[in-house]
């Protein structure tokens, strides 16, 4: 009973957060707008304490590249952290990703999630995103709510050339060399209201002086730049002035196929999913974005089981997913990397399942790479 009431309340609040209309008297929107004023006062006070030097950020002594956003919800921060880390590894550098470990069980502790070869925790301990990145086995990942301590652990353990700070834009306690802000091209600032009346952690005017570069993510086509410079995106560009702006789209790939197949099997090519009938399941901030990605692959979507962001799946959930797939005569089940790290192949013994991953694909990858290297480092690296 209480869970049902809480679910209804959550849906009502989420609807209000997307509503751009002025709040009606005595409405849920008006209550949330009042709460947002209190939230704004707290945010401004915190900024003032750092601006006046009452609070001072910790400096780790090496470059720190922060990847963040202004709005809660998915904007592609984790795929971007993976993209940047791999790019820096290709340049001969030694990056370490430092992530908060949201909804993990670390508490106040920090831990090495993976060293680039082996993974030492699971998603329930480290949180979904750090574990997912560690499973790349291409660079070390450290998790901890206290990003300053986690950064120092990364330095002491791996002696890196650079720290990639995942979801770190509002973490003023840690100094950084480069602040990258990601915005969803489709809906970058929501209704432009602060939490909980909208999706913004801070407004663009609050953040403008701290932003070094903006990446508009989820742009729909390779020629996304002309498309992106319309509507709210163009307003943001105008407001930011001379801040460099880049555009990328989501490039889907199959990160895994279960039961396992040979690496050269056509099933590992996302184009091979065209015409297939699939049941989707996902627990994301924006489940619709996953659905759109799958639709763009030409998949016939028989159904989509949507769970809340960072949902902890139970065995009963996997049984339900398999039963629904069979009832719908689906060819296979599709899910995301973030959701798959909370499952095992044995959880899907009765159906075929493909895991869909996302890579950022920049309109001008060379320009973005040069910007990152020039801004974050004070010495030349091969182009």
mmCIF file of C-alpha atoms in Angstrom, residues 71-360:
data_model
loop_
_atom_site.group_PDB
_atom_site.id
_atom_site.type_symbol
_atom_site.label_atom_id
_atom_site.label_comp_id
_atom_site.label_asym_id
_atom_site.label_seq_id
_atom_site.Cartn_x
_atom_site.Cartn_y
_atom_site.Cartn_z
ATOM 1 C CA UNK A 71 20.674 18.575 -14.813
ATOM 2 C CA UNK A 72 20.028 15.343 -12.952
ATOM 3 C CA UNK A 73 19.430 12.344 -15.150
ATOM 4 C CA UNK A 74 21.386 10.725 -17.899
ATOM 5 C CA UNK A 75 23.463 12.878 -20.214
ATOM 6 C CA UNK A 76 26.115 10.276 -21.077
ATOM 7 C CA UNK A 77 28.711 11.015 -18.380
ATOM 8 C CA UNK A 78 29.868 7.415 -17.924
ATOM 9 C CA UNK A 79 30.354 6.656 -21.650
ATOM 10 C CA UNK A 80 32.228 9.975 -21.905
ATOM 11 C CA UNK A 81 34.504 9.036 -18.986
ATOM 12 C CA UNK A 82 35.298 5.759 -20.766
ATOM 13 C CA UNK A 83 35.876 7.574 -24.078
ATOM 14 C CA UNK A 84 38.241 10.129 -22.496
ATOM 15 C CA UNK A 85 40.141 7.495 -20.529
ATOM 16 C CA UNK A 86 40.698 5.337 -23.599
ATOM 17 C CA UNK A 87 41.739 8.399 -25.599
ATOM 18 C CA UNK A 88 44.339 9.332 -22.976
ATOM 19 C CA UNK A 89 45.634 5.749 -22.794
ATOM 20 C CA UNK A 90 46.144 5.865 -26.570
ATOM 21 C CA UNK A 91 48.246 9.017 -26.029
ATOM 22 C CA UNK A 92 50.544 7.062 -23.738
ATOM 23 C CA UNK A 93 49.110 8.561 -20.561
ATOM 24 C CA UNK A 94 48.025 6.799 -17.387
ATOM 25 C CA UNK A 95 44.529 7.994 -16.383
ATOM 26 C CA UNK A 96 42.504 6.852 -13.374
ATOM 27 C CA UNK A 97 38.763 7.379 -13.147
ATOM 28 C CA UNK A 98 37.452 8.542 -9.781
ATOM 29 C CA UNK A 99 33.719 8.074 -9.268
ATOM 30 C CA UNK A 100 31.392 8.645 -6.343
ATOM 31 C CA UNK A 101 30.003 5.113 -6.281
ATOM 32 C CA UNK A 102 26.376 6.197 -6.039
ATOM 33 C CA UNK A 103 24.129 3.659 -4.296
ATOM 34 C CA UNK A 104 27.043 1.372 -3.523
ATOM 35 C CA UNK A 105 27.652 0.081 0.000
ATOM 36 C CA UNK A 106 31.021 1.762 0.587
ATOM 37 C CA UNK A 107 29.653 4.365 2.965
ATOM 38 C CA UNK A 108 32.502 6.745 3.809
ATOM 39 C CA UNK A 109 35.178 4.346 2.565
ATOM 40 C CA UNK A 110 37.086 4.459 -0.735
ATOM 41 C CA UNK A 111 38.181 1.457 -2.750
ATOM 42 C CA UNK A 112 39.976 0.379 -5.889
ATOM 43 C CA UNK A 113 37.241 -1.059 -8.099
ATOM 44 C CA UNK A 114 39.638 -2.262 -10.786
ATOM 45 C CA UNK A 115 43.265 -1.793 -11.830
ATOM 46 C CA UNK A 116 42.760 -1.996 -15.592
ATOM 47 C CA UNK A 117 43.258 -5.768 -15.640
ATOM 48 C CA UNK A 118 41.259 -7.196 -12.735
ATOM 49 C CA UNK A 119 38.029 -6.113 -11.033
ATOM 50 C CA UNK A 120 37.901 -6.373 -7.249
ATOM 51 C CA UNK A 121 34.322 -5.473 -6.273
ATOM 52 C CA UNK A 122 30.824 -5.816 -7.654
ATOM 53 C CA UNK A 123 28.149 -3.221 -8.444
ATOM 54 C CA UNK A 124 26.461 -3.596 -5.042
ATOM 55 C CA UNK A 125 29.676 -2.450 -3.338
ATOM 56 C CA UNK A 126 31.151 0.119 -5.705
ATOM 57 C CA UNK A 127 27.967 1.355 -7.391
ATOM 58 C CA UNK A 128 26.821 0.720 -10.938
ATOM 59 C CA UNK A 129 28.923 3.200 -12.902
ATOM 60 C CA UNK A 130 32.347 2.505 -11.312
ATOM 61 C CA UNK A 131 31.849 -1.237 -11.731
ATOM 62 C CA UNK A 132 30.727 -0.816 -15.341
ATOM 63 C CA UNK A 133 33.840 1.261 -16.113
ATOM 64 C CA UNK A 134 36.139 -1.165 -14.299
ATOM 65 C CA UNK A 135 34.742 -3.977 -16.444
ATOM 66 C CA UNK A 136 36.300 -2.238 -19.448
ATOM 67 C CA UNK A 137 39.648 -3.471 -18.024
ATOM 68 C CA UNK A 138 41.445 -0.671 -19.844
ATOM 69 C CA UNK A 139 42.220 1.813 -17.018
ATOM 70 C CA UNK A 140 42.019 1.865 -13.203
ATOM 71 C CA UNK A 141 38.831 2.956 -11.409
ATOM 72 C CA UNK A 142 38.554 4.172 -7.822
ATOM 73 C CA UNK A 143 35.251 4.808 -6.043
ATOM 74 C CA UNK A 144 34.426 6.891 -2.985
ATOM 75 C CA UNK A 145 31.928 9.470 -1.823
ATOM 76 C CA UNK A 146 34.833 11.670 -0.703
ATOM 77 C CA UNK A 147 36.373 12.311 -4.100
ATOM 78 C CA UNK A 148 39.399 14.049 -2.575
ATOM 79 C CA UNK A 149 40.334 10.943 -0.562
ATOM 80 C CA UNK A 150 39.501 8.722 -3.527
ATOM 81 C CA UNK A 151 41.746 10.856 -5.723
ATOM 82 C CA UNK A 152 44.607 10.565 -3.253
ATOM 83 C CA UNK A 153 44.089 6.788 -3.110
ATOM 84 C CA UNK A 154 44.311 6.735 -6.907
ATOM 85 C CA UNK A 155 47.576 8.702 -6.823
ATOM 86 C CA UNK A 156 49.121 6.578 -4.070
ATOM 87 C CA UNK A 157 48.132 3.313 -5.781
ATOM 88 C CA UNK A 158 48.596 3.992 -9.502
ATOM 89 C CA UNK A 159 50.748 7.154 -9.807
ATOM 90 C CA UNK A 160 48.571 8.448 -12.671
ATOM 91 C CA UNK A 161 49.227 11.327 -15.066
ATOM 92 C CA UNK A 162 45.617 12.528 -14.836
ATOM 93 C CA UNK A 163 42.421 11.962 -12.867
ATOM 94 C CA UNK A 164 39.083 11.683 -14.697
ATOM 95 C CA UNK A 165 36.438 12.861 -12.231
ATOM 96 C CA UNK A 166 33.125 11.208 -13.109
ATOM 97 C CA UNK A 167 30.082 13.393 -12.300
ATOM 98 C CA UNK A 168 32.266 16.009 -10.638
ATOM 99 C CA UNK A 169 31.094 19.433 -11.807
ATOM 100 C CA UNK A 170 29.384 20.328 -8.515
ATOM 101 C CA UNK A 171 32.193 18.834 -6.409
ATOM 102 C CA UNK A 172 33.806 22.194 -5.594
ATOM 103 C CA UNK A 173 35.962 20.643 -2.850
ATOM 104 C CA UNK A 174 38.318 19.215 -5.494
ATOM 105 C CA UNK A 175 40.227 21.549 -7.814
ATOM 106 C CA UNK A 176 40.322 20.619 -11.486
ATOM 107 C CA UNK A 177 42.174 21.611 -14.631
ATOM 108 C CA UNK A 178 39.234 21.178 -17.009
ATOM 109 C CA UNK A 179 35.485 21.312 -16.460
ATOM 110 C CA UNK A 180 33.510 19.541 -19.190
ATOM 111 C CA UNK A 181 29.741 19.914 -18.972
ATOM 112 C CA UNK A 182 27.525 17.476 -20.871
ATOM 113 C CA UNK A 183 24.022 18.414 -22.011
ATOM 114 C CA UNK A 184 21.452 16.233 -23.728
ATOM 115 C CA UNK A 185 20.884 17.766 -27.151
ATOM 116 C CA UNK A 186 17.208 16.847 -27.060
ATOM 117 C CA UNK A 187 16.392 18.467 -23.696
ATOM 118 C CA UNK A 188 19.504 20.102 -22.211
ATOM 119 C CA UNK A 189 18.025 22.026 -19.267
ATOM 120 C CA UNK A 190 14.532 20.613 -18.877
ATOM 121 C CA UNK A 191 12.126 23.305 -17.726
ATOM 122 C CA UNK A 192 15.116 25.415 -16.526
ATOM 123 C CA UNK A 193 14.005 25.180 -12.884
ATOM 124 C CA UNK A 194 16.096 24.036 -9.953
ATOM 125 C CA UNK A 195 15.479 20.878 -7.973
ATOM 126 C CA UNK A 196 12.912 19.745 -7.037
ATOM 127 C CA UNK A 197 10.749 21.960 -9.299
ATOM 128 C CA UNK A 198 12.940 20.996 -12.259
ATOM 129 C CA UNK A 199 15.972 18.862 -13.066
ATOM 130 C CA UNK A 200 18.704 21.490 -12.565
ATOM 131 C CA UNK A 201 21.362 21.157 -9.890
ATOM 132 C CA UNK A 202 22.316 24.740 -10.705
ATOM 133 C CA UNK A 203 21.288 27.223 -13.372
ATOM 134 C CA UNK A 204 23.403 28.039 -16.398
ATOM 135 C CA UNK A 205 24.057 31.551 -15.063
ATOM 136 C CA UNK A 206 25.388 30.091 -11.785
ATOM 137 C CA UNK A 207 27.665 27.675 -13.647
ATOM 138 C CA UNK A 208 28.831 29.779 -16.603
ATOM 139 C CA UNK A 209 32.108 31.045 -15.142
ATOM 140 C CA UNK A 210 33.195 27.498 -14.202
ATOM 141 C CA UNK A 211 32.477 25.837 -17.550
ATOM 142 C CA UNK A 212 35.521 25.285 -19.794
ATOM 143 C CA UNK A 213 33.719 23.350 -22.520
ATOM 144 C CA UNK A 214 30.278 21.981 -23.348
ATOM 145 C CA UNK A 215 29.479 18.721 -25.120
ATOM 146 C CA UNK A 216 25.973 18.316 -26.481
ATOM 147 C CA UNK A 217 25.316 14.577 -26.368
ATOM 148 C CA UNK A 218 22.743 12.382 -28.082
ATOM 149 C CA UNK A 219 22.710 14.519 -31.217
ATOM 150 C CA UNK A 220 20.768 12.435 -33.729
ATOM 151 C CA UNK A 221 22.874 12.377 -36.900
ATOM 152 C CA UNK A 222 26.503 12.671 -38.056
ATOM 153 C CA UNK A 223 25.623 16.153 -39.350
ATOM 154 C CA UNK A 224 24.264 17.131 -35.966
ATOM 155 C CA UNK A 225 25.785 20.595 -35.653
ATOM 156 C CA UNK A 226 23.261 22.427 -37.857
ATOM 157 C CA UNK A 227 20.452 20.547 -36.095
ATOM 158 C CA UNK A 228 21.812 21.334 -32.641
ATOM 159 C CA UNK A 229 21.923 25.087 -33.195
ATOM 160 C CA UNK A 230 18.192 25.483 -32.844
ATOM 161 C CA UNK A 231 15.822 26.161 -29.980
ATOM 162 C CA UNK A 232 17.116 25.775 -26.434
ATOM 163 C CA UNK A 233 20.559 24.665 -27.628
ATOM 164 C CA UNK A 234 21.102 27.905 -29.522
ATOM 165 C CA UNK A 235 19.981 29.898 -26.470
ATOM 166 C CA UNK A 236 22.565 28.083 -24.361
ATOM 167 C CA UNK A 237 25.317 28.736 -26.910
ATOM 168 C CA UNK A 238 24.433 32.430 -26.962
ATOM 169 C CA UNK A 239 24.438 32.619 -23.169
ATOM 170 C CA UNK A 240 27.812 30.869 -22.881
ATOM 171 C CA UNK A 241 29.508 33.251 -25.294
ATOM 172 C CA UNK A 242 33.049 32.119 -26.121
ATOM 173 C CA UNK A 243 32.906 28.756 -24.323
ATOM 174 C CA UNK A 244 33.929 25.972 -26.784
ATOM 175 C CA UNK A 245 31.027 23.741 -27.826
ATOM 176 C CA UNK A 246 31.230 20.201 -29.232
ATOM 177 C CA UNK A 247 28.628 17.760 -30.562
ATOM 178 C CA UNK A 248 28.446 13.993 -30.375
ATOM 179 C CA UNK A 249 25.895 11.284 -31.009
ATOM 180 C CA UNK A 250 25.341 7.926 -29.362
ATOM 181 C CA UNK A 251 26.915 5.104 -31.326
ATOM 182 C CA UNK A 252 25.416 1.803 -30.120
ATOM 183 C CA UNK A 253 27.367 -1.441 -30.044
ATOM 184 C CA UNK A 254 26.715 -4.921 -28.694
ATOM 185 C CA UNK A 255 28.756 -5.284 -25.525
ATOM 186 C CA UNK A 256 27.725 -8.898 -24.996
ATOM 187 C CA UNK A 257 25.474 -11.616 -26.304
ATOM 188 C CA UNK A 258 24.198 -14.461 -24.132
ATOM 189 C CA UNK A 259 24.426 -17.364 -24.521
ATOM 190 C CA UNK A 260 27.929 -16.602 -25.696
ATOM 191 C CA UNK A 261 28.868 -16.418 -29.355
ATOM 192 C CA UNK A 262 32.150 -16.268 -31.224
ATOM 193 C CA UNK A 263 33.614 -12.778 -31.565
ATOM 194 C CA UNK A 264 33.167 -12.873 -35.359
ATOM 195 C CA UNK A 265 29.493 -13.902 -35.135
ATOM 196 C CA UNK A 266 27.119 -11.508 -36.949
ATOM 197 C CA UNK A 267 25.045 -11.357 -33.765
ATOM 198 C CA UNK A 268 27.676 -8.988 -32.342
ATOM 199 C CA UNK A 269 27.004 -6.419 -35.068
ATOM 200 C CA UNK A 270 24.134 -4.125 -33.969
ATOM 201 C CA UNK A 271 22.970 -3.960 -37.579
ATOM 202 C CA UNK A 272 22.165 -7.651 -37.244
ATOM 203 C CA UNK A 273 19.357 -6.727 -34.826
ATOM 204 C CA UNK A 274 17.342 -5.043 -37.569
ATOM 205 C CA UNK A 275 13.973 -6.734 -37.997
ATOM 206 C CA UNK A 276 14.303 -8.724 -34.755
ATOM 207 C CA UNK A 277 11.504 -8.607 -32.184
ATOM 208 C CA UNK A 278 12.793 -7.788 -28.716
ATOM 209 C CA UNK A 279 11.662 -7.187 -25.168
ATOM 210 C CA UNK A 280 13.580 -4.340 -23.526
ATOM 211 C CA UNK A 281 14.312 -3.847 -19.854
ATOM 212 C CA UNK A 282 16.233 -0.960 -18.301
ATOM 213 C CA UNK A 283 16.617 1.009 -15.093
ATOM 214 C CA UNK A 284 17.906 4.423 -16.172
ATOM 215 C CA UNK A 285 17.216 8.051 -15.389
ATOM 216 C CA UNK A 286 15.816 8.250 -18.920
ATOM 217 C CA UNK A 287 14.573 4.861 -20.057
ATOM 218 C CA UNK A 288 13.135 6.501 -23.164
ATOM 219 C CA UNK A 289 16.641 7.195 -24.460
ATOM 220 C CA UNK A 290 17.386 3.440 -24.481
ATOM 221 C CA UNK A 291 14.142 2.745 -26.302
ATOM 222 C CA UNK A 292 15.000 5.332 -28.964
ATOM 223 C CA UNK A 293 18.465 3.840 -29.437
ATOM 224 C CA UNK A 294 16.943 0.414 -30.037
ATOM 225 C CA UNK A 295 14.301 1.841 -32.375
ATOM 226 C CA UNK A 296 17.051 3.470 -34.432
ATOM 227 C CA UNK A 297 18.594 0.015 -34.901
ATOM 228 C CA UNK A 298 15.406 -1.123 -36.643
ATOM 229 C CA UNK A 299 14.327 -3.459 -33.840
ATOM 230 C CA UNK A 300 10.632 -4.303 -33.409
ATOM 231 C CA UNK A 301 9.955 -3.532 -29.758
ATOM 232 C CA UNK A 302 7.437 -5.966 -28.307
ATOM 233 C CA UNK A 303 7.544 -4.345 -24.873
ATOM 234 C CA UNK A 304 9.710 -2.351 -22.480
ATOM 235 C CA UNK A 305 9.936 -3.129 -18.772
ATOM 236 C CA UNK A 306 11.043 0.142 -17.167
ATOM 237 C CA UNK A 307 12.614 0.250 -13.713
ATOM 238 C CA UNK A 308 13.797 3.209 -11.651
ATOM 239 C CA UNK A 309 17.354 4.485 -12.012
ATOM 240 C CA UNK A 310 19.953 2.353 -10.171
ATOM 241 C CA UNK A 311 17.321 -0.318 -9.511
ATOM 242 C CA UNK A 312 18.619 -3.421 -7.702
ATOM 243 C CA UNK A 313 17.241 -6.390 -9.598
ATOM 244 C CA UNK A 314 16.016 -9.480 -7.796
ATOM 245 C CA UNK A 315 15.820 -13.039 -9.101
ATOM 246 C CA UNK A 316 12.061 -12.607 -9.400
ATOM 247 C CA UNK A 317 12.600 -9.690 -11.790
ATOM 248 C CA UNK A 318 14.708 -11.812 -14.119
ATOM 249 C CA UNK A 319 12.075 -14.553 -14.043
ATOM 250 C CA UNK A 320 9.424 -11.974 -14.919
ATOM 251 C CA UNK A 321 11.513 -10.611 -17.808
ATOM 252 C CA UNK A 322 12.046 -14.074 -19.281
ATOM 253 C CA UNK A 323 8.370 -14.996 -18.898
ATOM 254 C CA UNK A 324 7.280 -11.756 -20.571
ATOM 255 C CA UNK A 325 9.712 -12.300 -23.453
ATOM 256 C CA UNK A 326 8.307 -15.779 -24.042
ATOM 257 C CA UNK A 327 4.706 -14.564 -23.822
ATOM 258 C CA UNK A 328 5.440 -11.908 -26.438
ATOM 259 C CA UNK A 329 7.270 -14.388 -28.708
ATOM 260 C CA UNK A 330 10.302 -12.079 -28.643
ATOM 261 C CA UNK A 331 13.415 -13.207 -30.483
ATOM 262 C CA UNK A 332 15.589 -11.877 -27.676
ATOM 263 C CA UNK A 333 15.843 -9.565 -24.680
ATOM 264 C CA UNK A 334 17.807 -6.293 -24.904
ATOM 265 C CA UNK A 335 19.251 -4.358 -21.986
ATOM 266 C CA UNK A 336 21.967 -1.792 -21.217
ATOM 267 C CA UNK A 337 25.482 -2.216 -19.865
ATOM 268 C CA UNK A 338 24.473 -0.398 -16.697
ATOM 269 C CA UNK A 339 21.668 -2.897 -16.097
ATOM 270 C CA UNK A 340 23.666 -5.957 -17.116
ATOM 271 C CA UNK A 341 26.320 -5.418 -14.441
ATOM 272 C CA UNK A 342 23.605 -6.335 -11.924
ATOM 273 C CA UNK A 343 22.811 -9.667 -13.611
ATOM 274 C CA UNK A 344 24.542 -12.908 -14.532
ATOM 275 C CA UNK A 345 24.263 -15.042 -17.675
ATOM 276 C CA UNK A 346 22.610 -17.730 -15.537
ATOM 277 C CA UNK A 347 19.767 -15.281 -14.806
ATOM 278 C CA UNK A 348 18.738 -15.566 -18.458
ATOM 279 C CA UNK A 349 19.107 -19.247 -19.166
ATOM 280 C CA UNK A 350 15.803 -19.489 -21.064
ATOM 281 C CA UNK A 351 16.165 -16.611 -23.556
ATOM 282 C CA UNK A 352 18.772 -14.969 -25.761
ATOM 283 C CA UNK A 353 19.938 -11.600 -24.476
ATOM 284 C CA UNK A 354 22.039 -8.827 -26.006
ATOM 285 C CA UNK A 355 23.665 -6.031 -24.010
ATOM 286 C CA UNK A 356 23.659 -2.663 -25.777
ATOM 287 C CA UNK A 357 26.502 -0.272 -25.045
ATOM 288 C CA UNK A 358 26.952 3.339 -26.132
ATOM 289 C CA UNK A 359 30.059 5.144 -27.411
ATOM 290 C CA UNK A 360 30.239 8.899 -28.028
#
